[in-house]
């Protein structure tokens, strides 16, 4: 899935949460000085920033199918190779990197198993592949209050809970199907406090991702009704959204 929205809109909507995961993701990759890493589905580059901090710009590569995100990532990370590409067709030779990471992107891949298999292909034998997805199925994503309210108004609308990797254990299944070894599941935490309800709600109008697109497509009166129904479910401001993501790690045994 390509996000044809401005990078600033993503930053305001999901970037404020995704940046809370980057250190945890980099830790799971077991990066060492001199390693080369690729950020797959990098968006504007929240995880790229952390990889550059740990490895240096000349040891980091990033790809994303969204041209606006690639443009922003290039501007924000001088010296990093950033290309327009999807996870299922990475434009690099076998065993190019020591680690491949995909933060909050597996659920948007056209073919998640193929995407993870491709990440393994460009990672050297013994290298690490890491990915994470919000716990939509468990109701612990930053967007869960939104999708819960949508489901109350539209019974049968499962939101993003059925997406790949959005339930416990599913990323592990995908990693094993892609041929990775020593696959393990991990839990990542990303708690964020919002000063006002509007601080949490207004970025939905940017149309980012499935939730933003759903909110933006509503008629003004329906959007207001949805906002008020969500407000009623949240604590008085300031309030904290306690988000959780499922992550998986796997080792590349040999070139797939």
C-alpha positions as protocol buffer text, in pm:
chain_id: "A"
residue {
  index: 1
  type: UNK
  ca { x: 0 y: 0 z: 0 }
}
residue {
  index: 2
  type: UNK
  ca { x: 136 y: 343 z: -96 }
}
residue {
  index: 3
  type: UNK
  ca { x: 66 y: 649 z: 119 }
}
residue {
  index: 4
  type: UNK
  ca { x: 19 y: 941 z: -118 }
}
residue {
  index: 5
  type: UNK
  ca { x: 11 y: 1201 z: 159 }
}
residue {
  index: 6
  type: UNK
  ca { x: 252 y: 1466 z: 281 }
}
residue {
  index: 7
  type: UNK
  ca { x: 523 y: 1356 z: 522 }
}
residue {
  index: 8
  type: UNK
  ca { x: 412 y: 1616 z: 776 }
}
residue {
  index: 9
  type: UNK
  ca { x: 64 y: 1463 z: 779 }
}
residue {
  index: 10
  type: UNK
  ca { x: 214 y: 1123 z: 860 }
}
residue {
  index: 11
  type: UNK
  ca { x: 435 y: 1273 z: 1130 }
}
residue {
  index: 12
  type: UNK
  ca { x: 134 y: 1430 z: 1304 }
}
residue {
  index: 13
  type: UNK
  ca { x: -83 y: 1121 z: 1268 }
}
residue {
  index: 14
  type: UNK
  ca { x: 135 y: 814 z: 1324 }
}
residue {
  index: 15
  type: UNK
  ca { x: 489 y: 948 z: 1345 }
}
residue {
  index: 16
  type: UNK
  ca { x: 434 y: 1057 z: 1704 }
}
residue {
  index: 17
  type: UNK
  ca { x: 384 y: 690 z: 1793 }
}
residue {
  index: 18
  type: UNK
  ca { x: 620 y: 522 z: 1548 }
}
residue {
  index: 19
  type: UNK
  ca { x: 915 y: 720 z: 1686 }
}
residue {
  index: 20
  type: UNK
  ca { x: 854 y: 552 z: 2023 }
}
residue {
  index: 21
  type: UNK
  ca { x: 928 y: 213 z: 1866 }
}
residue {
  index: 22
  type: UNK
  ca { x: 1253 y: 287 z: 1685 }
}
residue {
  index: 23
  type: UNK
  ca { x: 1493 y: 219 z: 1972 }
}
residue {
  index: 24
  type: UNK
  ca { x: 1320 y: -108 z: 2052 }
}
residue {
  index: 25
  type: UNK
  ca { x: 1332 y: -215 z: 1687 }
}
residue {
  index: 26
  type: UNK
  ca { x: 1700 y: -133 z: 1654 }
}
residue {
  index: 27
  type: UNK
  ca { x: 1775 y: -326 z: 1972 }
}
residue {
  index: 28
  type: UNK
  ca { x: 1599 y: -634 z: 1832 }
}
residue {
  index: 29
  type: UNK
  ca { x: 1817 y: -614 z: 1520 }
}
residue {
  index: 30
  type: UNK
  ca { x: 2128 y: -657 z: 1739 }
}
residue {
  index: 31
  type: UNK
  ca { x: 2315 y: -396 z: 1541 }
}
residue {
  index: 32
  type: UNK
  ca { x: 2690 y: -361 z: 1577 }
}
residue {
  index: 33
  type: UNK
  ca { x: 2932 y: -97 z: 1454 }
}
residue {
  index: 34
  type: UNK
  ca { x: 3005 y: -152 z: 1087 }
}
residue {
  index: 35
  type: UNK
  ca { x: 2675 y: -327 z: 1012 }
}
residue {
  index: 36
  type: UNK
  ca { x: 2468 y: -231 z: 710 }
}
residue {
  index: 37
  type: UNK
  ca { x: 2093 y: -206 z: 763 }
}
residue {
  index: 38
  type: UNK
  ca { x: 1791 y: -148 z: 540 }
}
residue {
  index: 39
  type: UNK
  ca { x: 1469 y: 19 z: 655 }
}
residue {
  index: 40
  type: UNK
  ca { x: 1189 y: -135 z: 446 }
}
residue {
  index: 41
  type: UNK
  ca { x: 874 y: 75 z: 422 }
}
residue {
  index: 42
  type: UNK
  ca { x: 1059 y: 360 z: 587 }
}
residue {
  index: 43
  type: UNK
  ca { x: 793 y: 626 z: 551 }
}
residue {
  index: 44
  type: UNK
  ca { x: 946 y: 971 z: 614 }
}
residue {
  index: 45
  type: UNK
  ca { x: 1221 y: 800 z: 813 }
}
residue {
  index: 46
  type: UNK
  ca { x: 1154 y: 767 z: 1186 }
}
residue {
  index: 47
  type: UNK
  ca { x: 1340 y: 436 z: 1209 }
}
residue {
  index: 48
  type: UNK
  ca { x: 1595 y: 554 z: 954 }
}
residue {
  index: 49
  type: UNK
  ca { x: 1691 y: 831 z: 1195 }
}
residue {
  index: 50
  type: UNK
  ca { x: 1768 y: 579 z: 1469 }
}
residue {
  index: 51
  type: UNK
  ca { x: 1963 y: 353 z: 1232 }
}
residue {
  index: 52
  type: UNK
  ca { x: 2174 y: 649 z: 1120 }
}
residue {
  index: 53
  type: UNK
  ca { x: 2239 y: 741 z: 1483 }
}
residue {
  index: 54
  type: UNK
  ca { x: 2370 y: 392 z: 1553 }
}
residue {
  index: 55
  type: UNK
  ca { x: 2545 y: 303 z: 1227 }
}
residue {
  index: 56
  type: UNK
  ca { x: 2610 y: 623 z: 1031 }
}
residue {
  index: 57
  type: UNK
  ca { x: 2438 y: 742 z: 714 }
}
residue {
  index: 58
  type: UNK
  ca { x: 2669 y: 550 z: 480 }
}
residue {
  index: 59
  type: UNK
  ca { x: 2565 y: 221 z: 642 }
}
residue {
  index: 60
  type: UNK
  ca { x: 2189 y: 277 z: 612 }
}
residue {
  index: 61
  type: UNK
  ca { x: 1953 y: 227 z: 318 }
}
residue {
  index: 62
  type: UNK
  ca { x: 1580 y: 298 z: 310 }
}
residue {
  index: 63
  type: UNK
  ca { x: 1300 y: 213 z: 68 }
}
residue {
  index: 64
  type: UNK
  ca { x: 933 y: 306 z: 50 }
}
residue {
  index: 65
  type: UNK
  ca { x: 669 y: 286 z: -226 }
}
residue {
  index: 66
  type: UNK
  ca { x: 547 y: 642 z: -153 }
}
residue {
  index: 67
  type: UNK
  ca { x: 733 y: 911 z: -349 }
}
residue {
  index: 68
  type: UNK
  ca { x: 640 y: 1191 z: -102 }
}
residue {
  index: 69
  type: UNK
  ca { x: 785 y: 984 z: 183 }
}
residue {
  index: 70
  type: UNK
  ca { x: 1100 y: 903 z: -12 }
}
residue {
  index: 71
  type: UNK
  ca { x: 1151 y: 1272 z: -90 }
}
residue {
  index: 72
  type: UNK
  ca { x: 1112 y: 1360 z: 277 }
}
residue {
  index: 73
  type: UNK
  ca { x: 1344 y: 1080 z: 391 }
}
residue {
  index: 74
  type: UNK
  ca { x: 1614 y: 1198 z: 150 }
}
residue {
  index: 75
  type: UNK
  ca { x: 1585 y: 1555 z: 275 }
}
residue {
  index: 76
  type: UNK
  ca { x: 1597 y: 1449 z: 638 }
}
residue {
  index: 77
  type: UNK
  ca { x: 1883 y: 1199 z: 604 }
}
residue {
  index: 78
  type: UNK
  ca { x: 2168 y: 1330 z: 388 }
}
residue {
  index: 79
  type: UNK
  ca { x: 2401 y: 1051 z: 286 }
}
residue {
  index: 80
  type: UNK
  ca { x: 2140 y: 774 z: 319 }
}
residue {
  index: 81
  type: UNK
  ca { x: 2049 y: 587 z: 3 }
}
residue {
  index: 82
  type: UNK
  ca { x: 1669 y: 613 z: -24 }
}
residue {
  index: 83
  type: UNK
  ca { x: 1479 y: 453 z: -311 }
}
residue {
  index: 84
  type: UNK
  ca { x: 1119 y: 412 z: -423 }
}
residue {
  index: 85
  type: UNK
  ca { x: 1048 y: 39 z: -389 }
}
residue {
  index: 86
  type: UNK
  ca { x: 805 y: -204 z: -235 }
}
residue {
  index: 87
  type: UNK
  ca { x: 905 y: -478 z: 4 }
}
residue {
  index: 88
  type: UNK
  ca { x: 820 y: -755 z: -242 }
}
residue {
  index: 89
  type: UNK
  ca { x: 1080 y: -638 z: -497 }
}
residue {
  index: 90
  type: UNK
  ca { x: 1386 y: -488 z: -328 }
}
residue {
  index: 91
  type: UNK
  ca { x: 1639 y: -356 z: -584 }
}
residue {
  index: 92
  type: UNK
  ca { x: 1949 y: -500 z: -416 }
}
residue {
  index: 93
  type: UNK
  ca { x: 2166 y: -810 z: -461 }
}
residue {
  index: 94
  type: UNK
  ca { x: 2150 y: -1109 z: -229 }
}
residue {
  index: 95
  type: UNK
  ca { x: 2317 y: -1073 z: 112 }
}
residue {
  index: 96
  type: UNK
  ca { x: 2368 y: -695 z: 85 }
}
residue {
  index: 97
  type: UNK
  ca { x: 2277 y: -610 z: 444 }
}
residue {
  index: 98
  type: UNK
  ca { x: 2342 y: -736 z: 797 }
}
residue {
  index: 99
  type: UNK
  ca { x: 1989 y: -653 z: 910 }
}
residue {
  index: 100
  type: UNK
  ca { x: 1656 y: -573 z: 747 }
}
residue {
  index: 101
  type: UNK
  ca { x: 1384 y: -397 z: 944 }
}
residue {
  index: 102
  type: UNK
  ca { x: 1018 y: -322 z: 866 }
}
residue {
  index: 103
  type: UNK
  ca { x: 840 y: -102 z: 1118 }
}
residue {
  index: 104
  type: UNK
  ca { x: 460 y: -82 z: 1092 }
}
residue {
  index: 105
  type: UNK
  ca { x: 452 y: -194 z: 729 }
}
residue {
  index: 106
  type: UNK
  ca { x: 393 y: -572 z: 705 }
}
residue {
  index: 107
  type: UNK
  ca { x: 15 y: -520 z: 729 }
}
residue {
  index: 108
  type: UNK
  ca { x: 32 y: -299 z: 419 }
}
residue {
  index: 109
  type: UNK
  ca { x: 240 y: -537 z: 208 }
}
residue {
  index: 110
  type: UNK
  ca { x: 64 y: -683 z: -96 }
}
residue {
  index: 111
  type: UNK
  ca { x: 211 y: -1024 z: -7 }
}
residue {
  index: 112
  type: UNK
  ca { x: 353 y: -1027 z: 347 }
}
residue {
  index: 113
  type: UNK
  ca { x: 530 y: -1364 z: 315 }
}
residue {
  index: 114
  type: UNK
  ca { x: 691 y: -1255 z: -12 }
}
residue {
  index: 115
  type: UNK
  ca { x: 792 y: -925 z: 146 }
}
residue {
  index: 116
  type: UNK
  ca { x: 960 y: -1088 z: 444 }
}
residue {
  index: 117
  type: UNK
  ca { x: 1121 y: -1347 z: 216 }
}
residue {
  index: 118
  type: UNK
  ca { x: 1261 y: -1064 z: 6 }
}
residue {
  index: 119
  type: UNK
  ca { x: 1396 y: -893 z: 317 }
}
residue {
  index: 120
  type: UNK
  ca { x: 1569 y: -1221 z: 405 }
}
residue {
  index: 121
  type: UNK
  ca { x: 1713 y: -1249 z: 53 }
}
residue {
  index: 122
  type: UNK
  ca { x: 1894 y: -914 z: 79 }
}
residue {
  index: 123
  type: UNK
  ca { x: 2022 y: -999 z: 429 }
}
residue {
  index: 124
  type: UNK
  ca { x: 2341 y: -1200 z: 472 }
}
residue {
  index: 125
  type: UNK
  ca { x: 2334 y: -1554 z: 618 }
}
residue {
  index: 126
  type: UNK
  ca { x: 2329 y: -1514 z: 995 }
}
residue {
  index: 127
  type: UNK
  ca { x: 2178 y: -1168 z: 968 }
}
residue {
  index: 128
  type: UNK
  ca { x: 1856 y: -1055 z: 1132 }
}
residue {
  index: 129
  type: UNK
  ca { x: 1514 y: -964 z: 996 }
}
residue {
  index: 130
  type: UNK
  ca { x: 1284 y: -764 z: 1225 }
}
residue {
  index: 131
  type: UNK
  ca { x: 927 y: -642 z: 1179 }
}
residue {
  index: 132
  type: UNK
  ca { x: 645 y: -508 z: 1392 }
}
residue {
  index: 133
  type: UNK
  ca { x: 273 y: -432 z: 1359 }
}
residue {
  index: 134
  type: UNK
  ca { x: 35 y: -263 z: 1600 }
}
residue {
  index: 135
  type: UNK
  ca { x: -184 y: -492 z: 1809 }
}
residue {
  index: 136
  type: UNK
  ca { x: -505 y: -402 z: 1626 }
}
residue {
  index: 137
  type: UNK
  ca { x: -671 y: -735 z: 1706 }
}
residue {
  index: 138
  type: UNK
  ca { x: -602 y: -692 z: 2078 }
}
residue {
  index: 139
  type: UNK
  ca { x: -731 y: -336 z: 2086 }
}
residue {
  index: 140
  type: UNK
  ca { x: -394 y: -188 z: 2181 }
}
residue {
  index: 141
  type: UNK
  ca { x: -306 y: 19 z: 1874 }
}
residue {
  index: 142
  type: UNK
  ca { x: -298 y: 401 z: 1883 }
}
residue {
  index: 143
  type: UNK
  ca { x: -601 y: 383 z: 1651 }
}
residue {
  index: 144
  type: UNK
  ca { x: -808 y: 137 z: 1854 }
}
residue {
  index: 145
  type: UNK
  ca { x: -1043 y: 402 z: 2002 }
}
residue {
  index: 146
  type: UNK
  ca { x: -1119 y: 510 z: 1646 }
}
residue {
  index: 147
  type: UNK
  ca { x: -1187 y: 163 z: 1508 }
}
residue {
  index: 148
  type: UNK
  ca { x: -1391 y: 64 z: 1815 }
}
residue {
  index: 149
  type: UNK
  ca { x: -1619 y: 362 z: 1755 }
}
residue {
  index: 150
  type: UNK
  ca { x: -1645 y: 285 z: 1384 }
}
residue {
  index: 151
  type: UNK
  ca { x: -1742 y: -74 z: 1462 }
}
residue {
  index: 152
  type: UNK
  ca { x: -2014 y: 49 z: 1700 }
}
residue {
  index: 153
  type: UNK
  ca { x: -2160 y: 259 z: 1419 }
}
residue {
  index: 154
  type: UNK
  ca { x: -2092 y: 8 z: 1142 }
}
residue {
  index: 155
  type: UNK
  ca { x: -2127 y: -348 z: 1275 }
}
residue {
  index: 156
  type: UNK
  ca { x: -1902 y: -580 z: 1079 }
}
residue {
  index: 157
  type: UNK
  ca { x: -1636 y: -318 z: 1010 }
}
residue {
  index: 158
  type: UNK
  ca { x: -1324 y: -486 z: 1151 }
}
residue {
  index: 159
  type: UNK
  ca { x: -1098 y: -191 z: 1077 }
}
residue {
  index: 160
  type: UNK
  ca { x: -734 y: -300 z: 1062 }
}
residue {
  index: 161
  type: UNK
  ca { x: -767 y: -591 z: 1304 }
}
residue {
  index: 162
  type: UNK
  ca { x: -766 y: -851 z: 1025 }
}
residue {
  index: 163
  type: UNK
  ca { x: -451 y: -716 z: 860 }
}
residue {
  index: 164
  type: UNK
  ca { x: -137 y: -927 z: 846 }
}
residue {
  index: 165
  type: UNK
  ca { x: 59 y: -933 z: 1170 }
}
residue {
  index: 166
  type: UNK
  ca { x: -207 y: -746 z: 1368 }
}
residue {
  index: 167
  type: UNK
  ca { x: -278 y: -1033 z: 1607 }
}
residue {
  index: 168
  type: UNK
  ca { x: -54 y: -1219 z: 1848 }
}
residue {
  index: 169
  type: UNK
  ca { x: 150 y: -1489 z: 1679 }
}
residue {
  index: 170
  type: UNK
  ca { x: 75 y: -1394 z: 1320 }
}
residue {
  index: 171
  type: UNK
  ca { x: 408 y: -1227 z: 1248 }
}
residue {
  index: 172
  type: UNK
  ca { x: 578 y: -1542 z: 1373 }
}
residue {
  index: 173
  type: UNK
  ca { x: 371 y: -1745 z: 1127 }
}
residue {
  index: 174
  type: UNK
  ca { x: 470 y: -1512 z: 843 }
}
residue {
  index: 175
  type: UNK
  ca { x: 839 y: -1523 z: 933 }
}
residue {
  index: 176
  type: UNK
  ca { x: 842 y: -1902 z: 945 }
}
residue {
  index: 177
  type: UNK
  ca { x: 654 y: -1924 z: 614 }
}
residue {
  index: 178
  type: UNK
  ca { x: 921 y: -1696 z: 465 }
}
residue {
  index: 179
  type: UNK
  ca { x: 1191 y: -1946 z: 566 }
}
residue {
  index: 180
  type: UNK
  ca { x: 1353 y: -1764 z: 857 }
}
residue {
  index: 181
  type: UNK
  ca { x: 1515 y: -1954 z: 1142 }
}
residue {
  index: 182
  type: UNK
  ca { x: 1511 y: -1899 z: 1518 }
}
residue {
  index: 183
  type: UNK
  ca { x: 1192 y: -1695 z: 1493 }
}
residue {
  index: 184
  type: UNK
  ca { x: 1082 y: -1523 z: 1815 }
}
residue {
  index: 185
  type: UNK
  ca { x: 792 y: -1297 z: 1911 }
}
residue {
  index: 186
  type: UNK
  ca { x: 839 y: -977 z: 2109 }
}
residue {
  index: 187
  type: UNK
  ca { x: 614 y: -709 z: 2258 }
}
residue {
  index: 188
  type: UNK
  ca { x: 690 y: -341 z: 2201 }
}
residue {
  index: 189
  type: UNK
  ca { x: 532 y: -62 z: 2405 }
}
residue {
  index: 190
  type: UNK
  ca { x: 457 y: 293 z: 2290 }
}
residue {
  index: 191
  type: UNK
  ca { x: 264 y: 504 z: 2541 }
}
residue {
  index: 192
  type: UNK
  ca { x: 183 y: 860 z: 2438 }
}
residue {
  index: 193
  type: UNK
  ca { x: 8 y: 1133 z: 2639 }
}
residue {
  index: 194
  type: UNK
  ca { x: -222 y: 1379 z: 2462 }
}
residue {
  index: 195
  type: UNK
  ca { x: -285 y: 1719 z: 2615 }
}
residue {
  index: 196
  type: UNK
  ca { x: -631 y: 1748 z: 2460 }
}
residue {
  index: 197
  type: UNK
  ca { x: -875 y: 1531 z: 2269 }
}
residue {
  index: 198
  type: UNK
  ca { x: -815 y: 1751 z: 1965 }
}
residue {
  index: 199
  type: UNK
  ca { x: -443 y: 1674 z: 1982 }
}
residue {
  index: 200
  type: UNK
  ca { x: -530 y: 1308 z: 1924 }
}
residue {
  index: 201
  type: UNK
  ca { x: -823 y: 1357 z: 1683 }
}
residue {
  index: 202
  type: UNK
  ca { x: -731 y: 1641 z: 1444 }
}
residue {
  index: 203
  type: UNK
  ca { x: -453 y: 1450 z: 1258 }
}
residue {
  index: 204
  type: UNK
  ca { x: -714 y: 1201 z: 1133 }
}
residue {
  index: 205
  type: UNK
  ca { x: -830 y: 1472 z: 892 }
}
residue {
  index: 206
  type: UNK
  ca { x: -499 y: 1437 z: 706 }
}
residue {
  index: 207
  type: UNK
  ca { x: -626 y: 1119 z: 542 }
}
residue {
  index: 208
  type: UNK
  ca { x: -327 y: 904 z: 640 }
}
residue {
  index: 209
  type: UNK
  ca { x: -374 y: 527 z: 614 }
}
residue {
  index: 210
  type: UNK
  ca { x: -703 y: 338 z: 632 }
}
residue {
  index: 211
  type: UNK
  ca { x: -824 y: 519 z: 945 }
}
residue {
  index: 212
  type: UNK
  ca { x: -746 y: 864 z: 808 }
}
residue {
  index: 213
  type: UNK
  ca { x: -903 y: 778 z: 474 }
}
residue {
  index: 214
  type: UNK
  ca { x: -1217 y: 655 z: 651 }
}
residue {
  index: 215
  type: UNK
  ca { x: -1246 y: 972 z: 860 }
}
residue {
  index: 216
  type: UNK
  ca { x: -1179 y: 1202 z: 566 }
}
residue {
  index: 217
  type: UNK
  ca { x: -1445 y: 1031 z: 351 }
}
residue {
  index: 218
  type: UNK
  ca { x: -1722 y: 1090 z: 606 }
}
residue {
  index: 219
  type: UNK
  ca { x: -1969 y: 1374 z: 565 }
}
residue {
  index: 220
  type: UNK
  ca { x: -1894 y: 1657 z: 812 }
}
residue {
  index: 221
  type: UNK
  ca { x: -2187 y: 1574 z: 1039 }
}
residue {
  index: 222
  type: UNK
  ca { x: -2096 y: 1203 z: 1043 }
}
residue {
  index: 223
  type: UNK
  ca { x: -1733 y: 1286 z: 1120 }
}
residue {
  index: 224
  type: UNK
  ca { x: -1842 y: 1509 z: 1409 }
}
residue {
  index: 225
  type: UNK
  ca { x: -2069 y: 1236 z: 1545 }
}
residue {
  index: 226
  type: UNK
  ca { x: -1783 y: 986 z: 1527 }
}
residue {
  index: 227
  type: UNK
  ca { x: -1549 y: 1225 z: 1706 }
}
residue {
  index: 228
  type: UNK
  ca { x: -1796 y: 1281 z: 1987 }
}
residue {
  index: 229
  type: UNK
  ca { x: -1857 y: 908 z: 2028 }
}
residue {
  index: 230
  type: UNK
  ca { x: -1482 y: 854 z: 2059 }
}
residue {
  index: 231
  type: UNK
  ca { x: -1443 y: 1144 z: 2302 }
}
residue {
  index: 232
  type: UNK
  ca { x: -1698 y: 979 z: 2531 }
}
residue {
  index: 233
  type: UNK
  ca { x: -1487 y: 662 z: 2552 }
}
residue {
  index: 234
  type: UNK
  ca { x: -1162 y: 834 z: 2645 }
}
residue {
  index: 235
  type: UNK
  ca { x: -1058 y: 967 z: 2986 }
}
residue {
  index: 236
  type: UNK
  ca { x: -1061 y: 1344 z: 3045 }
}
residue {
  index: 237
  type: UNK
  ca { x: -757 y: 1518 z: 2897 }
}
residue {
  index: 238
  type: UNK
  ca { x: -472 y: 1489 z: 2940 }
}
residue {
  index: 239
  type: UNK
  ca { x: -495 y: 1117 z: 2868 }
}
residue {
  index: 240
  type: UNK
  ca { x: -247 y: 848 z: 2771 }
}
residue {
  index: 241
  type: UNK
  ca { x: -291 y: 601 z: 2487 }
}
residue {
  index: 242
  type: UNK
  ca { x: -107 y: 286 z: 2589 }
}
residue {
  index: 243
  type: UNK
  ca { x: -15 y: 128 z: 2258 }
}
residue {
  index: 244
  type: UNK
  ca { x: 139 y: -212 z: 2195 }
}
residue {
  index: 245
  type: UNK
  ca { x: 295 y: -368 z: 1887 }
}
residue {
  index: 246
  type: UNK
  ca { x: 375 y: -729 z: 1811 }
}
residue {
  index: 247
  type: UNK
  ca { x: 726 y: -780 z: 1675 }
}
residue {
  index: 248
  type: UNK
  ca { x: 910 y: -1078 z: 1531 }
}
residue {
  index: 249
  type: UNK
  ca { x: 1276 y: -1149 z: 1474 }
}
residue {
  index: 250
  type: UNK
  ca { x: 1430 y: -1420 z: 1259 }
}
residue {
  index: 251
  type: UNK
  ca { x: 1774 y: -1529 z: 1146 }
}
residue {
  index: 252
  type: UNK
  ca { x: 1867 y: -1581 z: 783 }
}
residue {
  index: 253
  type: UNK
  ca { x: 2001 y: -1935 z: 758 }
}
residue {
  index: 254
  type: UNK
  ca { x: 2099 y: -1929 z: 391 }
}
residue {
  index: 255
  type: UNK
  ca { x: 2006 y: -1736 z: 81 }
}
residue {
  index: 256
  type: UNK
  ca { x: 1639 y: -1822 z: 16 }
}
